[in-house]
Structure formats: C-alpha cells, structure tokens
mmCIF file of C-alpha atoms in Angstrom:
data_model
loop_
_atom_site.group_PDB
_atom_site.id
_atom_site.type_symbol
_atom_site.label_atom_id
_atom_site.label_comp_id
_atom_site.label_asym_id
_atom_site.label_seq_id
_atom_site.Cartn_x
_atom_site.Cartn_y
_atom_site.Cartn_z
ATOM 1 C CA MET A 1 15.161 48.811 6.896
ATOM 2 C CA ILE A 2 11.553 47.964 7.698
ATOM 3 C CA PHE A 3 11.772 46.418 11.167
ATOM 4 C CA PRO A 4 13.650 47.884 14.120
ATOM 5 C CA PRO A 5 16.781 46.030 15.342
ATOM 6 C CA ALA A 6 14.994 44.898 18.502
ATOM 7 C CA PHE A 7 12.614 42.836 16.363
ATOM 8 C CA PHE A 8 15.382 40.452 15.324
ATOM 9 C CA ASP A 9 15.680 38.294 18.430
ATOM 10 C CA ILE A 10 17.218 34.826 18.255
ATOM 11 C CA MET A 11 14.058 33.101 17.002
ATOM 12 C CA VAL A 12 13.436 35.528 14.146
ATOM 13 C CA HIS A 13 17.103 35.588 13.203
ATOM 14 C CA LEU A 14 17.293 31.792 12.914
ATOM 15 C CA SER A 15 14.329 31.660 10.522
ATOM 16 C CA ILE A 16 16.260 33.808 8.030
ATOM 17 C CA HIS A 17 18.892 31.085 7.593
ATOM 18 C CA LEU A 18 16.534 28.084 7.340
ATOM 19 C CA ALA A 19 16.301 28.105 3.540
ATOM 20 C CA TRP A 20 20.086 28.444 3.160
ATOM 21 C CA GLU A 21 20.745 25.657 5.700
ATOM 22 C CA ALA A 22 18.293 23.312 3.972
ATOM 23 C CA LYS A 23 20.067 23.923 0.674
ATOM 24 C CA VAL A 24 23.532 23.330 2.097
ATOM 25 C CA CYS A 25 22.906 20.627 4.711
ATOM 26 C CA GLY A 26 19.920 18.777 3.251
ATOM 27 C CA PRO A 27 16.706 17.699 5.020
ATOM 28 C CA VAL A 28 16.392 19.146 8.492
ATOM 29 C CA GLN A 29 15.137 15.938 10.134
ATOM 30 C CA TYR A 30 18.636 14.446 9.974
ATOM 31 C CA ARG A 31 20.278 17.195 12.027
ATOM 32 C CA TRP A 32 17.743 18.861 14.288
ATOM 33 C CA MET A 33 17.789 18.649 18.086
ATOM 34 C CA TYR A 34 14.158 17.738 18.678
ATOM 35 C CA PRO A 35 14.841 14.057 19.577
ATOM 36 C CA ILE A 36 17.400 15.127 22.175
ATOM 37 C CA GLU A 37 15.106 17.800 23.576
ATOM 38 C CA ARG A 38 12.233 15.336 23.812
ATOM 39 C CA TYR A 39 14.432 12.855 25.653
ATOM 40 C CA LEU A 40 15.594 15.559 28.066
ATOM 41 C CA HIS A 41 11.947 16.355 28.737
ATOM 42 C CA LYS A 42 11.349 12.668 29.442
ATOM 43 C CA LEU A 43 14.219 12.610 31.938
ATOM 44 C CA ASN A 44 12.821 15.748 33.524
ATOM 45 C CA THR A 45 9.549 13.928 34.246
ATOM 46 C CA TYR A 46 11.487 11.439 36.413
ATOM 47 C CA VAL A 47 12.303 14.163 38.934
ATOM 48 C CA ARG A 48 10.174 13.744 42.055
ATOM 49 C CA ASN A 49 12.543 15.294 44.598
ATOM 50 C CA LYS A 50 13.884 18.644 43.403
ATOM 51 C CA ALA A 51 16.564 18.539 46.084
ATOM 52 C CA CYS A 52 18.107 15.481 44.391
ATOM 53 C CA PRO A 53 17.265 15.691 40.652
ATOM 54 C CA GLU A 54 20.126 13.404 39.543
ATOM 55 C CA GLY A 55 19.082 10.642 41.933
ATOM 56 C CA SER A 56 15.436 10.916 40.827
ATOM 57 C CA ILE A 57 16.445 10.605 37.190
ATOM 58 C CA ALA A 58 18.629 7.583 37.938
ATOM 59 C CA GLU A 59 15.847 5.823 39.874
ATOM 60 C CA GLY A 60 13.255 6.611 37.217
ATOM 61 C CA TYR A 61 15.511 5.386 34.414
ATOM 62 C CA LEU A 62 16.290 2.174 36.331
ATOM 63 C CA ALA A 63 12.587 1.558 37.052
ATOM 64 C CA GLU A 64 11.667 1.925 33.371
ATOM 65 C CA GLU A 65 14.472 -0.416 32.338
ATOM 66 C CA CYS A 66 13.217 -3.060 34.775
ATOM 67 C CA ILE A 67 9.624 -2.709 33.586
ATOM 68 C CA THR A 68 10.742 -2.931 29.948
ATOM 69 C CA PHE A 69 12.813 -6.040 30.671
ATOM 70 C CA CYS A 70 9.922 -7.779 32.449
ATOM 71 C CA SER A 71 7.304 -6.811 29.861
ATOM 72 C CA ARG A 72 9.217 -8.651 27.148
ATOM 73 C CA TYR A 73 8.612 -11.943 28.940
ATOM 74 C CA LEU A 74 4.975 -11.488 29.975
ATOM 75 C CA ARG A 75 2.376 -13.652 28.291
ATOM 76 C CA GLN A 76 -1.335 -12.865 27.768
ATOM 77 C CA VAL A 77 -0.733 -9.326 28.984
ATOM 78 C CA GLU A 78 -0.841 -6.379 26.584
ATOM 79 C CA THR A 79 2.327 -4.299 26.633
ATOM 80 C CA LYS A 80 3.852 -1.804 24.260
ATOM 81 C CA PHE A 81 5.921 -4.615 22.755
ATOM 82 C CA ASN A 82 3.112 -7.051 21.907
ATOM 83 C CA ARG A 83 0.039 -4.887 21.384
ATOM 84 C CA VAL A 84 -1.628 -4.918 17.996
ATOM 85 C CA GLU A 85 -0.552 -2.186 15.612
ATOM 86 C CA ARG A 86 -2.976 0.544 14.647
ATOM 87 C CA ASN A 87 -3.278 -0.570 11.008
ATOM 88 C CA TYR A 88 -3.015 -4.291 11.687
ATOM 89 C CA ASP A 89 -4.485 -6.228 8.759
ATOM 90 C CA GLY A 90 -4.635 -9.678 10.337
ATOM 91 C CA GLY A 91 -1.251 -10.812 9.052
ATOM 92 C CA GLN A 92 -0.487 -13.140 6.201
ATOM 93 C CA PRO A 93 -2.929 -16.080 6.187
ATOM 94 C CA LEU A 94 -1.549 -19.563 6.648
ATOM 95 C CA GLN A 95 -0.517 -21.165 3.388
ATOM 96 C CA ASP A 96 -2.992 -23.879 2.421
ATOM 97 C CA LYS A 97 -2.266 -25.803 -0.765
ATOM 98 C CA THR A 98 -5.949 -26.650 -1.182
ATOM 99 C CA GLN A 99 -6.993 -22.982 -1.079
ATOM 100 C CA LEU A 100 -6.827 -20.653 -4.060
ATOM 101 C CA SER A 101 -4.548 -17.626 -3.914
ATOM 102 C CA ILE A 102 -7.482 -15.262 -4.467
ATOM 103 C CA PHE A 103 -9.142 -16.552 -1.274
ATOM 104 C CA SER A 104 -6.041 -16.203 0.931
ATOM 105 C CA LEU A 105 -5.244 -12.491 0.657
ATOM 106 C CA PRO A 106 -4.485 -10.462 3.813
ATOM 107 C CA GLY A 107 -6.652 -7.615 5.054
ATOM 108 C CA LYS A 108 -9.078 -6.597 7.796
ATOM 109 C CA THR A 109 -12.361 -4.733 7.478
ATOM 110 C CA ILE A 110 -13.171 -1.717 9.658
ATOM 111 C CA GLY A 111 -16.567 -1.098 11.222
ATOM 112 C CA THR A 112 -19.881 -2.819 10.670
ATOM 113 C CA GLY A 113 -20.792 -3.947 7.189
ATOM 114 C CA VAL A 114 -24.037 -3.235 5.382
ATOM 115 C CA LEU A 115 -25.628 -5.991 3.287
ATOM 116 C CA THR A 116 -26.420 -4.580 -0.158
ATOM 117 C CA VAL A 117 -27.713 -6.107 -3.388
ATOM 118 C CA MET A 118 -25.387 -5.361 -6.305
ATOM 119 C CA THR A 119 -26.680 -4.409 -9.715
ATOM 120 C CA GLU A 120 -26.314 -6.857 -12.583
ATOM 121 C CA GLU A 121 -23.642 -4.730 -14.245
ATOM 122 C CA LEU A 122 -21.524 -4.292 -11.099
ATOM 123 C CA HIS A 123 -21.896 -7.956 -10.182
ATOM 124 C CA HIS A 124 -20.629 -9.066 -13.599
ATOM 125 C CA ALA A 125 -17.744 -6.579 -13.497
ATOM 126 C CA ALA A 126 -16.683 -7.717 -10.013
ATOM 127 C CA THR A 127 -16.903 -11.414 -10.920
ATOM 128 C CA HIS A 128 -14.924 -10.953 -14.123
ATOM 129 C CA TYR A 129 -12.221 -8.936 -12.363
ATOM 130 C CA VAL A 130 -11.757 -11.615 -9.674
ATOM 131 C CA LEU A 131 -11.371 -14.322 -12.312
ATOM 132 C CA THR A 132 -8.941 -12.213 -14.332
ATOM 133 C CA ASN A 133 -6.685 -11.634 -11.305
ATOM 134 C CA CYS A 134 -6.662 -15.220 -10.038
ATOM 135 C CA ASP A 135 -3.432 -17.008 -10.954
ATOM 136 C CA GLU A 136 -5.152 -20.382 -11.205
ATOM 137 C CA CYS A 137 -7.516 -19.023 -13.892
ATOM 138 C CA LEU A 138 -4.832 -17.847 -16.325
ATOM 139 C CA PRO A 139 -4.768 -21.097 -18.391
ATOM 140 C CA PHE A 140 -8.556 -20.962 -18.785
ATOM 141 C CA ILE A 141 -8.402 -17.311 -19.853
ATOM 142 C CA GLU A 142 -5.944 -18.144 -22.623
ATOM 143 C CA GLU A 143 -8.036 -21.133 -23.694
ATOM 144 C CA HIS A 144 -11.183 -19.019 -23.944
ATOM 145 C CA LYS A 145 -9.405 -16.322 -25.963
ATOM 146 C CA ASP A 146 -8.010 -18.941 -28.353
ATOM 147 C CA ILE A 147 -11.516 -20.268 -28.948
ATOM 148 C CA LEU A 148 -12.800 -16.760 -29.671
ATOM 149 C CA ARG A 149 -9.940 -16.086 -32.108
ATOM 150 C CA ILE A 150 -10.842 -19.191 -34.081
ATOM 151 C CA GLN A 151 -14.561 -18.343 -34.163
ATOM 152 C CA HIS A 152 -14.533 -14.536 -34.570
ATOM 153 C CA GLY A 153 -10.977 -13.452 -35.415
ATOM 154 C CA ASP A 154 -8.760 -11.070 -33.460
ATOM 155 C CA ASP A 155 -10.944 -7.964 -33.714
ATOM 156 C CA ARG A 156 -13.600 -8.787 -31.097
ATOM 157 C CA VAL A 157 -11.656 -11.069 -28.763
ATOM 158 C CA ASP A 158 -11.453 -8.665 -25.806
ATOM 159 C CA GLU A 159 -15.073 -7.562 -26.126
ATOM 160 C CA LEU A 160 -16.490 -11.081 -26.311
ATOM 161 C CA HIS A 161 -14.123 -12.317 -23.607
ATOM 162 C CA LYS A 162 -15.407 -9.759 -21.081
ATOM 163 C CA LYS A 163 -18.984 -10.564 -22.004
ATOM 164 C CA ASN A 164 -18.943 -14.370 -22.079
ATOM 165 C CA PHE A 165 -15.975 -15.580 -19.998
ATOM 166 C CA VAL A 166 -17.830 -15.793 -16.667
ATOM 167 C CA GLU A 167 -20.530 -18.068 -18.058
ATOM 168 C CA TRP A 168 -18.086 -20.151 -20.107
ATOM 169 C CA PHE A 169 -15.763 -20.590 -17.120
ATOM 170 C CA SER A 170 -18.638 -21.721 -14.885
ATOM 171 C CA LYS A 171 -19.703 -24.458 -17.317
ATOM 172 C CA LYS A 172 -16.107 -25.518 -17.969
ATOM 173 C CA ILE A 173 -15.202 -25.911 -14.281
ATOM 174 C CA GLN A 174 -18.479 -27.663 -13.484
ATOM 175 C CA GLN A 175 -17.701 -30.346 -16.073
ATOM 176 C CA LEU A 176 -14.106 -30.695 -14.837
ATOM 177 C CA TYR A 177 -15.321 -30.979 -11.247
ATOM 178 C CA VAL A 178 -17.661 -33.818 -12.195
ATOM 179 C CA ASP A 179 -14.724 -35.588 -13.834
ATOM 180 C CA GLY A 180 -12.643 -35.044 -10.667
ATOM 181 C CA LYS A 181 -10.025 -32.834 -12.339
ATOM 182 C CA VAL A 182 -10.442 -29.641 -10.267
ATOM 183 C CA SER A 183 -10.854 -28.951 -6.551
ATOM 184 C CA ALA A 184 -13.872 -27.732 -4.627
ATOM 185 C CA GLN A 185 -12.183 -24.339 -4.248
ATOM 186 C CA MET A 186 -12.072 -23.879 -8.018
ATOM 187 C CA ARG A 187 -15.723 -24.920 -8.233
ATOM 188 C CA SER A 188 -16.581 -22.332 -5.588
ATOM 189 C CA LEU A 189 -14.827 -19.660 -7.643
ATOM 190 C CA ALA A 190 -16.600 -20.728 -10.828
ATOM 191 C CA GLN A 191 -20.054 -20.562 -9.242
ATOM 192 C CA SER A 192 -19.640 -16.771 -8.887
ATOM 193 C CA PRO A 193 -20.394 -14.789 -5.708
ATOM 194 C CA GLY A 194 -23.874 -13.937 -4.559
ATOM 195 C CA LYS A 195 -25.394 -10.628 -5.617
ATOM 196 C CA GLN A 196 -25.721 -9.731 -1.941
ATOM 197 C CA ALA A 197 -22.400 -8.246 -0.877
ATOM 198 C CA VAL A 198 -21.256 -6.591 2.347
ATOM 199 C CA TYR A 199 -20.193 -2.956 2.043
ATOM 200 C CA TYR A 200 -17.743 -1.468 4.554
ATOM 201 C CA LYS A 201 -16.461 2.065 5.159
ATOM 202 C CA GLY A 202 -12.838 1.122 5.827
ATOM 203 C CA TYR A 203 -10.162 -1.506 5.333
ATOM 204 C CA ASN A 204 -6.640 -2.178 6.670
ATOM 205 C CA ILE A 205 -4.157 -3.677 4.239
ATOM 206 C CA HIS A 206 -0.325 -3.684 4.014
ATOM 207 C CA GLY A 207 0.049 -1.013 6.706
ATOM 208 C CA PHE A 208 -2.478 1.355 5.070
ATOM 209 C CA ARG A 209 -5.830 2.392 6.526
ATOM 210 C CA PHE A 210 -8.331 3.105 3.777
ATOM 211 C CA HIS A 211 -11.620 4.951 4.222
ATOM 212 C CA THR A 212 -14.321 5.787 1.716
ATOM 213 C CA VAL A 213 -14.847 9.284 0.338
ATOM 214 C CA GLN A 214 -18.124 9.578 2.256
ATOM 215 C CA HIS A 215 -16.272 8.874 5.498
ATOM 216 C CA ASP A 216 -13.593 11.483 4.734
ATOM 217 C CA VAL A 217 -16.090 14.286 4.127
ATOM 218 C CA THR A 218 -16.377 15.137 7.825
ATOM 219 C CA LYS A 219 -12.700 14.450 8.611
ATOM 220 C CA LYS A 220 -9.605 16.599 8.434
ATOM 221 C CA THR A 221 -7.560 13.590 7.329
ATOM 222 C CA GLN A 222 -7.696 11.954 3.902
ATOM 223 C CA ASN A 223 -7.573 8.170 3.552
ATOM 224 C CA SER A 224 -9.603 7.637 0.387
ATOM 225 C CA GLY A 225 -6.873 8.135 -2.252
ATOM 226 C CA VAL A 226 -6.007 5.002 -4.237
ATOM 227 C CA MET A 227 -3.159 4.274 -6.646
ATOM 228 C CA VAL A 228 -2.807 1.067 -8.653
ATOM 229 C CA LYS A 229 0.121 0.065 -10.844
ATOM 230 C CA GLY A 230 -1.057 -2.327 -13.511
ATOM 231 C CA GLU A 231 -0.096 -3.889 -16.810
ATOM 232 C CA ASN A 232 -2.363 -1.631 -18.887
ATOM 233 C CA GLN A 233 -0.682 1.609 -17.831
ATOM 234 C CA ILE A 234 -0.633 4.420 -20.377
ATOM 235 C CA ASN A 235 2.612 6.405 -20.625
ATOM 236 C CA CYS A 236 3.835 4.578 -17.481
ATOM 237 C CA VAL A 237 1.350 6.583 -15.373
ATOM 238 C CA PRO A 238 -0.386 4.560 -12.628
ATOM 239 C CA TRP A 239 -4.135 4.652 -12.148
ATOM 240 C CA TYR A 240 -5.256 7.213 -9.570
ATOM 241 C CA GLY A 241 -8.691 7.417 -8.014
ATOM 242 C CA THR A 242 -10.788 7.670 -4.884
ATOM 243 C CA LEU A 243 -12.335 4.861 -2.879
ATOM 244 C CA THR A 244 -16.141 4.857 -2.879
ATOM 245 C CA ASP A 245 -16.923 1.438 -1.390
ATOM 246 C CA VAL A 246 -15.196 -1.567 0.175
ATOM 247 C CA VAL A 247 -17.055 -4.595 -1.205
ATOM 248 C CA GLU A 248 -16.787 -8.059 0.318
ATOM 249 C CA LEU A 249 -17.948 -10.786 -2.060
ATOM 250 C CA TRP A 250 -19.242 -14.045 -0.630
ATOM 251 C CA TYR A 251 -18.552 -17.354 -2.363
ATOM 252 C CA THR A 252 -19.676 -20.828 -1.429
ATOM 253 C CA GLY A 253 -17.590 -22.706 1.110
ATOM 254 C CA HIS A 254 -17.131 -19.610 3.333
ATOM 255 C CA ASN A 255 -14.735 -18.045 0.818
ATOM 256 C CA LYS A 256 -14.480 -14.263 0.527
ATOM 257 C CA VAL A 257 -12.812 -11.699 -1.728
ATOM 258 C CA VAL A 258 -12.530 -7.985 -0.904
ATOM 259 C CA LEU A 259 -12.628 -5.441 -3.725
ATOM 260 C CA PHE A 260 -12.263 -1.661 -3.814
ATOM 261 C CA HIS A 261 -14.912 0.154 -5.839
ATOM 262 C CA CYS A 262 -13.211 3.335 -7.072
ATOM 263 C CA ASN A 263 -13.797 6.422 -9.159
ATOM 264 C CA TRP A 264 -10.791 6.777 -11.446
ATOM 265 C CA PHE A 265 -9.215 9.977 -12.712
ATOM 266 C CA ASP A 266 -8.375 10.305 -16.387
ATOM 267 C CA THR A 267 -4.688 9.385 -16.512
ATOM 268 C CA ALA A 268 -4.942 8.376 -20.163
ATOM 269 C CA THR A 269 -4.957 11.929 -21.561
ATOM 270 C CA LYS A 270 -1.912 14.061 -20.808
ATOM 271 C CA GLY A 271 -2.652 17.751 -20.477
ATOM 272 C CA LYS A 272 -6.371 17.203 -20.002
ATOM 273 C CA GLY A 273 -6.563 14.430 -17.425
ATOM 274 C CA TYR A 274 -3.116 14.736 -15.858
ATOM 275 C CA LYS A 275 0.020 16.838 -16.147
ATOM 276 C CA GLU A 276 3.602 16.689 -14.908
ATOM 277 C CA ASP A 277 5.798 19.684 -14.142
ATOM 278 C CA ARG A 278 9.538 20.017 -14.701
ATOM 279 C CA TYR A 279 10.258 18.630 -11.231
ATOM 280 C CA GLY A 280 8.399 15.398 -11.948
ATOM 281 C CA ILE A 281 5.434 16.257 -9.702
ATOM 282 C CA LEU A 282 2.225 14.804 -11.112
ATOM 283 C CA SER A 283 -1.181 16.471 -10.884
ATOM 284 C CA VAL A 284 -4.588 15.059 -11.831
ATOM 285 C CA ASN A 285 -7.730 16.821 -12.956
ATOM 286 C CA ASN A 286 -10.172 16.157 -10.116
ATOM 287 C CA LYS A 287 -13.110 17.300 -12.260
ATOM 288 C CA GLY A 288 -12.590 14.739 -14.990
ATOM 289 C CA LYS A 289 -13.469 11.116 -14.306
ATOM 290 C CA LEU A 290 -12.473 8.131 -16.418
ATOM 291 C CA ASN A 291 -15.393 6.234 -17.916
ATOM 292 C CA THR A 292 -14.407 2.617 -17.473
ATOM 293 C CA GLN A 293 -16.198 -0.692 -17.180
ATOM 294 C CA GLU A 294 -13.692 -1.879 -14.557
ATOM 295 C CA PRO A 295 -14.313 0.152 -11.400
ATOM 296 C CA PHE A 296 -12.946 -2.593 -9.124
ATOM 297 C CA VAL A 297 -9.473 -3.540 -7.922
ATOM 298 C CA LEU A 298 -8.340 -6.080 -5.375
ATOM 299 C CA ALA A 299 -7.679 -4.572 -1.967
ATOM 300 C CA SER A 300 -4.206 -6.122 -2.024
ATOM 301 C CA GLN A 301 -3.355 -4.239 -5.243
ATOM 302 C CA ALA A 302 -4.074 -0.757 -3.872
ATOM 303 C CA THR A 303 -1.529 1.736 -2.565
ATOM 304 C CA GLN A 304 -2.598 4.818 -0.640
ATOM 305 C CA VAL A 305 -2.082 8.382 -1.870
ATOM 306 C CA TYR A 306 -3.591 11.745 -1.001
ATOM 307 C CA TYR A 307 -4.460 14.712 -3.148
ATOM 308 C CA VAL A 308 -3.482 18.318 -2.413
ATOM 309 C CA GLU A 309 -5.798 20.828 -4.056
ATOM 310 C CA GLY A 310 -4.018 23.427 -6.165
ATOM 311 C CA ILE A 311 -3.863 27.013 -4.933
ATOM 312 C CA LYS A 312 -4.125 28.753 -8.294
ATOM 313 C CA ASN A 313 -6.483 26.250 -9.887
ATOM 314 C CA SER A 314 -8.647 24.098 -7.619
ATOM 315 C CA ALA A 315 -9.533 21.774 -10.514
ATOM 316 C CA TRP A 316 -6.042 20.251 -10.333
ATOM 317 C CA SER A 317 -4.772 18.233 -7.391
ATOM 318 C CA VAL A 318 -1.173 17.215 -6.714
ATOM 319 C CA VAL A 319 -0.658 13.501 -6.051
ATOM 320 C CA VAL A 320 1.418 12.612 -2.981
ATOM 321 C CA GLU A 321 2.290 8.981 -2.231
ATOM 322 C CA THR A 322 2.227 7.877 1.397
ATOM 323 C CA LYS A 323 4.344 5.342 3.244
ATOM 324 C CA PRO A 324 2.709 2.425 5.053
ATOM 325 C CA ARG A 325 2.869 2.281 8.825
ATOM 326 C CA ASN A 326 5.489 -0.155 10.176
ATOM 327 C CA VAL A 327 6.014 -1.756 6.763
ATOM 328 C CA PHE A 328 9.369 -1.424 5.019
ATOM 329 C CA GLU A 329 10.554 -2.284 1.524
ATOM 330 C CA MET A 330 13.398 -4.763 1.788
ATOM 331 C CA PRO A 331 15.931 -5.194 -1.038
ATOM 332 C CA THR A 332 15.638 -8.332 -3.101
ATOM 333 C CA ASN A 333 19.423 -8.806 -3.099
ATOM 334 C CA GLU A 334 20.321 -10.403 0.211
ATOM 335 C CA GLU A 335 23.995 -9.399 0.000
ATOM 336 C CA GLU A 336 24.540 -5.914 1.395
ATOM 337 C CA PRO A 337 26.640 -3.351 -0.513
ATOM 338 C CA TYR A 338 29.319 -3.260 2.166
ATOM 339 C CA GLN A 339 29.639 -7.054 1.932
ATOM 340 C CA GLU A 340 30.227 -6.747 -1.813
ATOM 341 C CA GLU A 341 32.905 -4.128 -1.166
ATOM 342 C CA GLU A 342 34.595 -6.372 1.405
ATOM 343 C CA SER A 343 34.566 -9.323 -0.972
ATOM 344 C CA GLN A 344 36.036 -7.187 -3.743
ATOM 345 C CA THR A 345 38.699 -5.824 -1.371
ATOM 346 C CA SER A 346 39.700 -9.279 -0.151
ATOM 347 C CA HIS A 347 39.837 -10.482 -3.745
ATOM 348 C CA THR A 348 42.139 -7.573 -4.629
ATOM 349 C CA TYR A 349 44.406 -8.331 -1.662
ATOM 350 C CA ALA A 350 44.566 -11.981 -2.686
ATOM 351 C CA ASN A 351 45.605 -11.037 -6.208
ATOM 352 C CA ARG A 352 48.292 -8.717 -4.815
ATOM 353 C CA ASN A 353 49.701 -11.483 -2.607
ATOM 354 C CA GLU A 354 49.815 -13.852 -5.562
ATOM 355 C CA GLU A 355 51.679 -11.283 -7.646
ATOM 356 C CA GLU A 356 54.217 -10.679 -4.878
ATOM 357 C CA ASP A 357 54.778 -14.415 -4.489
ATOM 358 C CA ASN A 358 55.360 -14.767 -8.218
ATOM 359 C CA GLU A 359 57.839 -11.901 -8.204
ATOM 360 C CA GLU A 360 59.771 -13.498 -5.361
#
C-alpha cells in the first residue's frame, strides 16, 4: 500500500521472508549458497581462453592440485600448509620434570616490551598471585594457613595469609634448599621476581590475540575484553574485565611468568554491577569497577570476550564470548555417540539370537 509494485523486485521480495525462514529452517549459514558461489568464482578465475572455458578450468584445477600435492612435501619453504598461524602462541612447551608448572605455560608476547618499575603494592599482589596459582605451592599454602589458625584463630587467616605468605614462603624454601629438599626452580620461585617488569601491549594465548585497552582506543576491533572462571565466583558469574597491561615477571634462572593486569567489572552485585535478561544474555555496568586487591590473572587463565554498548543505556554493555582461532574443544569421552549406539545395537541383536536359540 505504500510502495508501488515495481519496487518489489527479487532482492526486496526475498528480504521479506528472511525472518520466517530463519525461524523455520534455523541458522542461515547451514543452508546458504555463498560457499558454492565463491567456488564458482574461483573456477571462473581459471579461464584464460574464453573460446575454451571448460578446458581452461580443467587445466587450472589440475595445476592447483599438483601445486598442493607438491607443497605438502616441501621442507624449509613456507606454504599455506606449514605457515605459522596468525595467533600462534609458540605451542605447548616441552615437558621438563625439573621445571615448575608455573614456568612452563604457553604464550607469545606481541610487540616490543617496555621495562617498568612496579610499585610495592602491585609487586606484592603479583608475587602472591603467582604463588597461589602454582600447583607445587599448594602444600605450603595449607601449612601456612594451619599455622595462622593456631596462632590467631580462623577470623584473620585470609588477611594475614595475603600479607605474610610471600615472606614466610621465601624463608621456608631457603631453609629447605640448604637441606637439599627442594629444587633450584622452587628456590627461584621463592626469591620473588624483580620489581622491574616488562610491559607489553599484546599477547597470543590459546588461539586468542589480546590487546590492551590503550591499544584498542584507535582501532575498530576490540581485543581487550577478558573473562576468567575461578573458584571464588559469586552466583556462578565469571569475572569480566578489560586488559590494561601485559606484565612479564622475571625470576632468577631465566624463568618468566606472564600476568594480565585487568580492571574488573562488579559481577558481585546483581542489578547494580550486572544483570541478566530472560534470554540468559548477561550485561555488565561499564561505569562501575570492582575494588579488588587482586588485579592480576595468569595469561593462561584468560578467555577473550567483547562488550557491545547498549543502545538505550550506554552505561550497560552486553557480554559476548568469542571463539579461539583454530582451537577446538574436544570431548573428554573418547567413544563417539554413534559407537555407543552401535555397541548397544549389537548387544541387542546378540540377546535376540540367544533368545531364539533357547526357544529352539
């Protein structure tokens, strides 16, 4: 009634049915024709002689197949099959039994680092967080807490542990190292990193490419969103924040640990710091920051997200989780579902045969 009939050509007419088709048929990426059209365009580029287009396509296809076959066997030559991925993080380090797990985490820094002197407060927080997240330090953490419970009771255990554990652990490991009961790697960890740390603007880890907030200011992309799932989650809501600095701590013996210094959103207060709609979509208040004494996380613990600013209220941002590049989540159960079905079917057939034999 508004537009004339000539307005509704094939392109406009198809757009009317898109919402209905998505509702009936599901996501469009599983049924559209773009892959086929792109491949037809690729075959069209093989045509060099317009008088014989089929022969040109056949020769071009055969030439690419030969090049692909040969490139799989070339050594020390970069091809599309052996070139380094865009978000390559260096791969999983070689397992060394003499090296601590905290010193053998994957990851690769981006750009040139800047040597910066950390403040006393940040240095203590970073050192304490590294010790807390090192598997080899867990027995010493429990021992120190038990000592504090005996001396001061249960009320101030966490407070005194955060304040005194670094110094107590250093003295404890030094004495054990003199007695020959711990390795040089543990002694390196106990001596704490230097206050001079290297700050980077980016880091590749687990298929993600992280950048700091300062780097994202002039970019159209967003790579500074961080999500961490931890043990101290409130209401099963992960910690969300933004990456401010990539900090590389230096220990003795050429050992290094990379931490993410983040500004965290308040995911502890529902309604004020975060909210969730009826569809399960979570939004965070980007104006409210969480005051915490633990601004650091290990780079290996971080997962990348991005924040979409709300249209009606710019103070709220919708959280969207991203998928890592060329990294896939594999099921822990090695037996595939169809294998289970086959085993159940064969078991049923076996029972049927036994019953028929018994009847006979």
